[in-house]
mmCIF file of C-alpha atoms in Angstrom:
data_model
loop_
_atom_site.group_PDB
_atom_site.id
_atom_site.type_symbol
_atom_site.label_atom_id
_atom_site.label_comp_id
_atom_site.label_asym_id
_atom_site.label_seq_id
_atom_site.Cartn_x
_atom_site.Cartn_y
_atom_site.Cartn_z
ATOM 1 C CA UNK A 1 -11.347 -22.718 6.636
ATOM 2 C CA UNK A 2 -10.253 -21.496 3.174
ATOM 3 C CA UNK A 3 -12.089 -19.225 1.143
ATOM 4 C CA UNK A 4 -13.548 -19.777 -2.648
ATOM 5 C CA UNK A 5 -10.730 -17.778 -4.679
ATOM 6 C CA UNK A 6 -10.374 -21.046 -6.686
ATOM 7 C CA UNK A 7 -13.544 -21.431 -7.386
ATOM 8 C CA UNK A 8 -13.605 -17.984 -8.399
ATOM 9 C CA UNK A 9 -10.653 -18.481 -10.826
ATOM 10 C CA UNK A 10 -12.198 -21.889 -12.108
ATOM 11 C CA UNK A 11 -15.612 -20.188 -12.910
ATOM 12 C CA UNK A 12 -13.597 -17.597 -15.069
ATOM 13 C CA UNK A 13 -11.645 -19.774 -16.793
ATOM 14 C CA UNK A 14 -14.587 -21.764 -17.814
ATOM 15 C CA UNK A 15 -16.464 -19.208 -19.254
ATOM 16 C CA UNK A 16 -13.606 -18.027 -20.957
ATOM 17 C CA UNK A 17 -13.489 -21.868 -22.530
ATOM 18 C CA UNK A 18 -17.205 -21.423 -23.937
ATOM 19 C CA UNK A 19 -15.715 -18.141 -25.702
ATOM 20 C CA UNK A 20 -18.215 -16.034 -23.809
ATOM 21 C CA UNK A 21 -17.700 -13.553 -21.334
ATOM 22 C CA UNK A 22 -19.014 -14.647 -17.214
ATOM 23 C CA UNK A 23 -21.828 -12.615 -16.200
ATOM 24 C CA UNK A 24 -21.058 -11.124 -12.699
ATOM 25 C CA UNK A 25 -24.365 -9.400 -10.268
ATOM 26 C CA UNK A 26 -24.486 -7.042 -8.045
ATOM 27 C CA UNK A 27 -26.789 -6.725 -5.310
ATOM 28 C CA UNK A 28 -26.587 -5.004 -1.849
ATOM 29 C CA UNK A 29 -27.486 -7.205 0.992
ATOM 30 C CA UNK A 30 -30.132 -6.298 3.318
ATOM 31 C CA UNK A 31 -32.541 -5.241 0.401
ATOM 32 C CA UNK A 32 -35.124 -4.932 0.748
ATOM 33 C CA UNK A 33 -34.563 -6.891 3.845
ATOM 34 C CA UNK A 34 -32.175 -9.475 4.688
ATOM 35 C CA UNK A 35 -34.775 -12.425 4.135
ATOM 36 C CA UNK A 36 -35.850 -10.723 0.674
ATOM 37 C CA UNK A 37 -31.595 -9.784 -0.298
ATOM 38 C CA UNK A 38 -30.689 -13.274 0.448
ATOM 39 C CA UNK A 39 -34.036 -14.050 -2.133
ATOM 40 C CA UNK A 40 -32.597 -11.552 -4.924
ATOM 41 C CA UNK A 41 -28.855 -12.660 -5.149
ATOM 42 C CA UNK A 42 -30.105 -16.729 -5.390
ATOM 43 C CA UNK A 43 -32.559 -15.612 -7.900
ATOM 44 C CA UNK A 44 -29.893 -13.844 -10.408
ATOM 45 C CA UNK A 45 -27.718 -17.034 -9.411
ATOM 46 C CA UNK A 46 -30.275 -19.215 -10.579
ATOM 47 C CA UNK A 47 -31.619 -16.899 -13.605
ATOM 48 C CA UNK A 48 -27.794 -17.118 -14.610
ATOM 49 C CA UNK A 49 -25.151 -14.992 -13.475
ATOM 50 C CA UNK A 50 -21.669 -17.080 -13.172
ATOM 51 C CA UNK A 51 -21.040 -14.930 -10.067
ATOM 52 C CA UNK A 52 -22.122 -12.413 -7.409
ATOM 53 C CA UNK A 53 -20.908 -9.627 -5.541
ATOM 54 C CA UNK A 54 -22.898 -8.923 -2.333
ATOM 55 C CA UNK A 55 -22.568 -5.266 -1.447
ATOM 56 C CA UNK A 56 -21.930 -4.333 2.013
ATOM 57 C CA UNK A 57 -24.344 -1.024 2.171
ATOM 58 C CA UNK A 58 -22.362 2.019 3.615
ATOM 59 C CA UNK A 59 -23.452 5.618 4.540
ATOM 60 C CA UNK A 60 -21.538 6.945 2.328
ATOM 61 C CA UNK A 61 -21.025 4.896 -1.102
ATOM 62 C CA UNK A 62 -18.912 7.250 -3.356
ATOM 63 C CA UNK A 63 -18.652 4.920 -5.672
ATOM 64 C CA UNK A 64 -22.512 4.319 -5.976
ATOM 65 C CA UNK A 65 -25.239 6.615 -7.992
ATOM 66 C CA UNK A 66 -29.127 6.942 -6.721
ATOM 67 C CA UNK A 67 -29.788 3.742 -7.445
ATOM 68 C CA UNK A 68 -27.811 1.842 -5.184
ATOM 69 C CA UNK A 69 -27.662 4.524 -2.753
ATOM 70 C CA UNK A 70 -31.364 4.679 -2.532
ATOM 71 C CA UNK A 71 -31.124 0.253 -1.491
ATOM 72 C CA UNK A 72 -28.560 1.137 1.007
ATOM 73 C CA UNK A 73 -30.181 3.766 3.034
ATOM 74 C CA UNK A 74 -33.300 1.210 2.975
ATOM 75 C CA UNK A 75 -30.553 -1.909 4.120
ATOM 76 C CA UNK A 76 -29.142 0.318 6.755
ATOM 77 C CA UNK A 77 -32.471 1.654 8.056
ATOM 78 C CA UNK A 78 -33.747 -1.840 8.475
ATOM 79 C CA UNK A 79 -30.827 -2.311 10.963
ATOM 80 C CA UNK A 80 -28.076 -4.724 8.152
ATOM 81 C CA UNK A 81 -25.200 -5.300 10.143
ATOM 82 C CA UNK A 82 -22.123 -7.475 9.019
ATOM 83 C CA UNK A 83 -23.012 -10.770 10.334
ATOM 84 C CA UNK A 84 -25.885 -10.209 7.637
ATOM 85 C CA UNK A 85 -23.981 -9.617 4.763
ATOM 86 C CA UNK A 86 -21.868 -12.752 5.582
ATOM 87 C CA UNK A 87 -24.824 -14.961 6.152
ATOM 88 C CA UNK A 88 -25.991 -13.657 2.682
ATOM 89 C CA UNK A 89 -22.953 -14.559 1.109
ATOM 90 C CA UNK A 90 -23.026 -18.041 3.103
ATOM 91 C CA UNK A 91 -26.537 -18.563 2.237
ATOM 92 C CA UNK A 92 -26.351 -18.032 -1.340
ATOM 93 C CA UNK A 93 -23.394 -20.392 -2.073
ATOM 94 C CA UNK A 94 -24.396 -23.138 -0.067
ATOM 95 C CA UNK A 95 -28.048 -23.253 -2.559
ATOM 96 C CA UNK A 96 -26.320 -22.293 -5.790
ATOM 97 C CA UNK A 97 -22.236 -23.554 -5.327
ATOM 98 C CA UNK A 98 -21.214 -20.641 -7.265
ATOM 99 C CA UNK A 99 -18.855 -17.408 -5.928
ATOM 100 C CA UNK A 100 -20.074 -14.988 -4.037
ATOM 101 C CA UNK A 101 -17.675 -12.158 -3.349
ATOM 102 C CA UNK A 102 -18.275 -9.223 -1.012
ATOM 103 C CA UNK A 103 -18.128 -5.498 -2.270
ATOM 104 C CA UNK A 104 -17.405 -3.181 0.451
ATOM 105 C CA UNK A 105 -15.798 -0.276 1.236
ATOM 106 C CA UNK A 106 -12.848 -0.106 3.883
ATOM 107 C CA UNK A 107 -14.112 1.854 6.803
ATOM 108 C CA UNK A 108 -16.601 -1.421 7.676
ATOM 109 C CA UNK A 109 -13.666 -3.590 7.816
ATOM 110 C CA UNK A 110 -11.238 -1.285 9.783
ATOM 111 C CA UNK A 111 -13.673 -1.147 11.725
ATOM 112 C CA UNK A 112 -14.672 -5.062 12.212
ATOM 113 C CA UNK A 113 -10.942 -5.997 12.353
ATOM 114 C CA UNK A 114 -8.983 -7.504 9.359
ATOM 115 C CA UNK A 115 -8.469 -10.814 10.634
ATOM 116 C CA UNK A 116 -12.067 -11.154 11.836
ATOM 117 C CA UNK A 117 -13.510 -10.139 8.516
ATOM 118 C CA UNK A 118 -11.382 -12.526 6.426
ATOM 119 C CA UNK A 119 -11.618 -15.371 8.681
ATOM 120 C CA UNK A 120 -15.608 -15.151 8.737
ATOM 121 C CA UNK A 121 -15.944 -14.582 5.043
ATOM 122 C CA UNK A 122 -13.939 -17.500 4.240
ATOM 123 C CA UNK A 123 -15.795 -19.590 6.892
ATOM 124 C CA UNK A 124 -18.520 -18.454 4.868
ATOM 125 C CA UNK A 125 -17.880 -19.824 1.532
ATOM 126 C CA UNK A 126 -16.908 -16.226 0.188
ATOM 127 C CA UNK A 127 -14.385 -16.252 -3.012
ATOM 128 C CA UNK A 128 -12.807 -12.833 -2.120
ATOM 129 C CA UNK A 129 -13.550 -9.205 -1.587
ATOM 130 C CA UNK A 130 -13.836 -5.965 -4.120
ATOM 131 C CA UNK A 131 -12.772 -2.789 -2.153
ATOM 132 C CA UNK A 132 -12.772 0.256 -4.592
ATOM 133 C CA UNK A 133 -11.965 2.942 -2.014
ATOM 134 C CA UNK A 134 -8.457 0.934 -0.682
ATOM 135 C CA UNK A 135 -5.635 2.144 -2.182
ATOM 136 C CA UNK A 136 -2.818 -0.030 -3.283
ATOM 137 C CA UNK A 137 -0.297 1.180 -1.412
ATOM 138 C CA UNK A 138 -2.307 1.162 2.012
ATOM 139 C CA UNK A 139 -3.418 -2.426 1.059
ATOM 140 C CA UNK A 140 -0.470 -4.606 2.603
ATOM 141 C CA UNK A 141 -2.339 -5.951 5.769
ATOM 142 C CA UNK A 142 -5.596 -6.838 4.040
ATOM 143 C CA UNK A 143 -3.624 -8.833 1.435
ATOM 144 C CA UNK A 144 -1.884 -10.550 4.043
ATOM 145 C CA UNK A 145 -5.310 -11.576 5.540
ATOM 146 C CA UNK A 146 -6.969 -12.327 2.405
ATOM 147 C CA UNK A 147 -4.303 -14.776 0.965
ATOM 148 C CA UNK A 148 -4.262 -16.597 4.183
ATOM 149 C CA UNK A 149 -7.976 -17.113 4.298
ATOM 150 C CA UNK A 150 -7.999 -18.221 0.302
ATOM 151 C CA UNK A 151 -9.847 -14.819 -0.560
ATOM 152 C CA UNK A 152 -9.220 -12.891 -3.929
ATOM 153 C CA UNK A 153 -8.433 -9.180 -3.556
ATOM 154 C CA UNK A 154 -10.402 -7.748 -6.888
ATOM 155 C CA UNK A 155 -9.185 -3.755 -7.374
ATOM 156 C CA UNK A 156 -10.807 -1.066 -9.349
ATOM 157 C CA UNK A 157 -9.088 0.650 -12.217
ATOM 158 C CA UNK A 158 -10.463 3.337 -14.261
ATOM 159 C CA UNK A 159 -10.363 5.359 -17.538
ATOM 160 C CA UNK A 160 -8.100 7.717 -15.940
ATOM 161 C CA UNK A 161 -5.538 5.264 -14.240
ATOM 162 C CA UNK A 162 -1.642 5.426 -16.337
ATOM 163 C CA UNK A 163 -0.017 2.113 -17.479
ATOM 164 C CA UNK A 164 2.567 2.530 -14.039
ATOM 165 C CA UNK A 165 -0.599 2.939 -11.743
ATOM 166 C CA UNK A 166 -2.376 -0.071 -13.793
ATOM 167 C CA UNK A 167 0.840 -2.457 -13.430
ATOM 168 C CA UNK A 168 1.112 -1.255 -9.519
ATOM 169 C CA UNK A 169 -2.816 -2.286 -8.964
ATOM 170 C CA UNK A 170 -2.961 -5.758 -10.965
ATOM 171 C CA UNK A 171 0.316 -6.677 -9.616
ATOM 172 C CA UNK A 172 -1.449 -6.620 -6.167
ATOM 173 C CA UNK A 173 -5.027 -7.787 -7.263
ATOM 174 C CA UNK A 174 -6.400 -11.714 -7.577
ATOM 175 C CA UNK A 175 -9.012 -12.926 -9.214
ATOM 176 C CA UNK A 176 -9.721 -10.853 -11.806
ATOM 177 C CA UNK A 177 -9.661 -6.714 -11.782
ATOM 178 C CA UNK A 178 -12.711 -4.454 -11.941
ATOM 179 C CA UNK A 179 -12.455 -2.427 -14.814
ATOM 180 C CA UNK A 180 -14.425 0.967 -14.428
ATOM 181 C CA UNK A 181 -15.933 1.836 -17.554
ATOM 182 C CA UNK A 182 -16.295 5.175 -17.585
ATOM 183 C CA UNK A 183 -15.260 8.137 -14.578
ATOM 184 C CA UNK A 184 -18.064 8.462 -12.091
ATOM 185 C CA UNK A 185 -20.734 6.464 -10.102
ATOM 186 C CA UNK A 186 -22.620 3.125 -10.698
ATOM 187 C CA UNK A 187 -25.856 3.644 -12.815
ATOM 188 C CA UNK A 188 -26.809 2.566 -16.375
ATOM 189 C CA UNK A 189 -25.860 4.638 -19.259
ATOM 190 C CA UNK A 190 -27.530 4.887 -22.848
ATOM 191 C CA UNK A 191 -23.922 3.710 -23.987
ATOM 192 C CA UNK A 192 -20.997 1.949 -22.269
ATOM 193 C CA UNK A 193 -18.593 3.637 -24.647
ATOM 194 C CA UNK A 194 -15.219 3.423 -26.241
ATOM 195 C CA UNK A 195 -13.282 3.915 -22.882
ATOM 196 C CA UNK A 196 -13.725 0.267 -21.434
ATOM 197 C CA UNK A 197 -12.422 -1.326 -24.495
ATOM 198 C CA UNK A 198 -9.195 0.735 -24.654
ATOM 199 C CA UNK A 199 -9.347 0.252 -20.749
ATOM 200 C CA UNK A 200 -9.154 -3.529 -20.968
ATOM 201 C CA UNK A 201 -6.774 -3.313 -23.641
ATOM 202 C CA UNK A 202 -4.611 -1.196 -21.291
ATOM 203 C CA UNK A 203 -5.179 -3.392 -18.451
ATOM 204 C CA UNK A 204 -4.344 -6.734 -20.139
ATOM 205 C CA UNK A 205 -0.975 -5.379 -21.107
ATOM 206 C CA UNK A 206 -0.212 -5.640 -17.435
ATOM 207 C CA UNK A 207 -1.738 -8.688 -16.284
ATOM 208 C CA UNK A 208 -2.972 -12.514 -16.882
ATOM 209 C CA UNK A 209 -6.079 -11.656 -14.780
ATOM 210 C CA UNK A 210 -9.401 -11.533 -16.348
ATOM 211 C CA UNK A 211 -10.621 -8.374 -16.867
ATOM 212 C CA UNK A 212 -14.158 -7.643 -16.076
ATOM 213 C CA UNK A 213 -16.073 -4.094 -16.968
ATOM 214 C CA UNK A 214 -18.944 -2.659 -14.843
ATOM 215 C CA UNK A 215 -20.465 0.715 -14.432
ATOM 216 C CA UNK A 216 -23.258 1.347 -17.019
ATOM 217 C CA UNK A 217 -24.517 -2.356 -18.715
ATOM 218 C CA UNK A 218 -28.372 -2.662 -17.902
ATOM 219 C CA UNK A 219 -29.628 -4.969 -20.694
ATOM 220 C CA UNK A 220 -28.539 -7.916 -23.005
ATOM 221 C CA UNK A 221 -27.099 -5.828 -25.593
ATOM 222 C CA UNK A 222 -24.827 -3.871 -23.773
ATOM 223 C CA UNK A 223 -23.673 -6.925 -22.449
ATOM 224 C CA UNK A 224 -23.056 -8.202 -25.962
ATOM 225 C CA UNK A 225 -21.283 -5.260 -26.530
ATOM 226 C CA UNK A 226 -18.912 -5.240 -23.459
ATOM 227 C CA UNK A 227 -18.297 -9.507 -23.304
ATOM 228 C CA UNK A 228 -16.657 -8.813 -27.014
ATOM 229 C CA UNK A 229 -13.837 -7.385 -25.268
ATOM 230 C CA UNK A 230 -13.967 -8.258 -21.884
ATOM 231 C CA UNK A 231 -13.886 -11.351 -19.726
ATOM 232 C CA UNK A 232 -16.640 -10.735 -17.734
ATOM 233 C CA UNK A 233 -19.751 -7.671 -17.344
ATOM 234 C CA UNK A 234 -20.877 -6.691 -14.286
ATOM 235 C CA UNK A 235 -24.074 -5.829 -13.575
ATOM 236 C CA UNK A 236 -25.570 -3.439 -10.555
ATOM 237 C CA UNK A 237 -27.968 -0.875 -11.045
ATOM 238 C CA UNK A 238 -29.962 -2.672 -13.071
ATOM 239 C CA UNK A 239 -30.685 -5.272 -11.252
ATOM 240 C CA UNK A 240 -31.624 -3.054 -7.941
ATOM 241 C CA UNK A 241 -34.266 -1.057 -9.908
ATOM 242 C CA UNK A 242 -35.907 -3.976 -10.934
ATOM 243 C CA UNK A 243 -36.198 -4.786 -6.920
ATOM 244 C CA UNK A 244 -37.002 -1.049 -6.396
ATOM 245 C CA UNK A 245 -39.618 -0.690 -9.265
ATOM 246 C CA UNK A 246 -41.160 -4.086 -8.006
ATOM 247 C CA UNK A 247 -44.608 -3.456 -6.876
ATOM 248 C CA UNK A 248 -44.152 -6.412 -4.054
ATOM 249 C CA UNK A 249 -41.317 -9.039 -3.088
ATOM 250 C CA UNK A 250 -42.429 -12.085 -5.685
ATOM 251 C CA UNK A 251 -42.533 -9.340 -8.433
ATOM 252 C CA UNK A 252 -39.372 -8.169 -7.707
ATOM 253 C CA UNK A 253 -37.556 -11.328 -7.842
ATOM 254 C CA UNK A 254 -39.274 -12.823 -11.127
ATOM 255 C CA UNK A 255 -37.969 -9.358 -12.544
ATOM 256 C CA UNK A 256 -33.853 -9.894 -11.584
ATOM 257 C CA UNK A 257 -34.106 -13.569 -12.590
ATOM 258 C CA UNK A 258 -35.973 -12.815 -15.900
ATOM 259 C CA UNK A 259 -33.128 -9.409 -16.187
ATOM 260 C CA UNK A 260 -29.949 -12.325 -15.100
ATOM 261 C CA UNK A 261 -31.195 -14.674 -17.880
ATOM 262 C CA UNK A 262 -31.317 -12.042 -20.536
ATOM 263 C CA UNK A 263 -28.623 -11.100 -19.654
ATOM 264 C CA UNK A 264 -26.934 -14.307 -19.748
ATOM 265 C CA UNK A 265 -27.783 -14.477 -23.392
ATOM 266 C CA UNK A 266 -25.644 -11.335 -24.136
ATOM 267 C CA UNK A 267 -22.934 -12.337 -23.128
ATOM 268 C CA UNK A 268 -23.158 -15.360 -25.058
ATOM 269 C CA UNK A 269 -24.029 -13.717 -28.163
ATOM 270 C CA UNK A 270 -20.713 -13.724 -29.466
ATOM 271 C CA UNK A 271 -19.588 -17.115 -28.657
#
């Protein structure tokens, strides 16, 4: 069974047609359980988010700040094992039809087995995979897997990364690259700052993928801010302290649909 990297690139592309940027969520599965993550990442689908990444939670996410990190210790304490994560990514495109990627690190896949873990995500439904810690040059075998199961390969860059290191990792990348705003871990920031923009600008010189900035956005106008340049805002943090700050399960998930639909109107506030 093929994967959902066209449905991916179609759900860009047609945000990019209304002149708005797509609003992409982040959410670990498992969180607060599997039941209640599976809950959370339909609810930001159906408050408004064009797409979702599901995070796979990992003991050591180096990537992630105390926010996240805090969901993932409670997702791997309540036992979250992979067949989870790919029944939340099943579950939640089957009642919404929109792409669900999966955000992982590599050590859970080495681990799995390549082939296994593309095969099952694209049996799934998933569109593709975002894998921050693989490096481009190491990434030849999970390409090979990914393409055959229909799965986009999504790549970080950052602040930091030169125009031959940019051209090396959007060269290998599908479906759109993750821009890093800023150097450091996930979180929300006062400001996303000056860095993405020049970031994207960098970026685009490279590539015809979309470009879409995380790291730091937390409410509608920072959204605003970042879908003027960009061509699609992801959002984490933000949407796992509403489920953290929630005083019980209902709560929490009126607060990341209310959070995805305010959020949807940013980045439609310059179209």
């Amino acid at each position: 069974m093929s994967g959902n990297i066209r449905l991916l690139t179609e759900t860009l592309a047609a945000a990019k047609a209304e002149d708005r940027a797509a609003l992409i969520a982040y959410l670990p599965a498992g969180f607060p359980t599997v039941d209640g993550g599976i809950a959370a990442v339909r609810a930001v689908l159906d408050g408004g988010a064009d797409i979702v990444e599901v995070g796979l939670p990992h003991s050591d996410p180096v990537l992630d700040g105390p926010v996240i990190q805090t969901a993932d210790d409670i997702a791997l304490r309540g036992g979250v094992r992979i067949a989870d994560v790919l029944r939340t990514v099943r579950e939640a495109h089957q009642a919404t039809g929109k792409p669900v990627l999966v955000m992982t690190y590599w050590n859970p896949i080495d681990r799995y087995g390549v082939e296994r873990f593309t095969a099952e995500l694209a049996e799934a439904g998933g569109a593709g995979c975002i894998l921050p810690d693989l490096p481009v040059q190491e990434s030849a075998l999970w390409r090979q897997h990914a393409d055959k199961h229909g799965l986009a390969t999504v790549f970080v860059v950052a602040p930091s990364s030169k125009a031959a290191r940019l051209a090396a990792i959007t060269e290998a990348g599908s479906g759109f690259v993750y821009a890093a705003s800023l150097m450091g871990v996930t979180g929300t920031r006062a400001s996303v700052g000056a860095q993405a923009a020049d970031l994207v600008r960098r970026t685009r010189a490279t590539t015809e993928l979309p470009v879409c900035v995380g790291l730091g956005v937390s409410d509608a106008a920072q959204a605003a801010e970042v879908a003027a340049f960009s061509d699609g805002v992801i959002v984490g943090s933000a949407f796992v302290k509403r489920l953290l700050d929630a005083e019980d399960e209902a709560a929490g998930l009126a607060a990341v649909r209310e959070l995805a639909a305010d959020l949807a109107r940013g980045v439609r506030r310059n179209a």
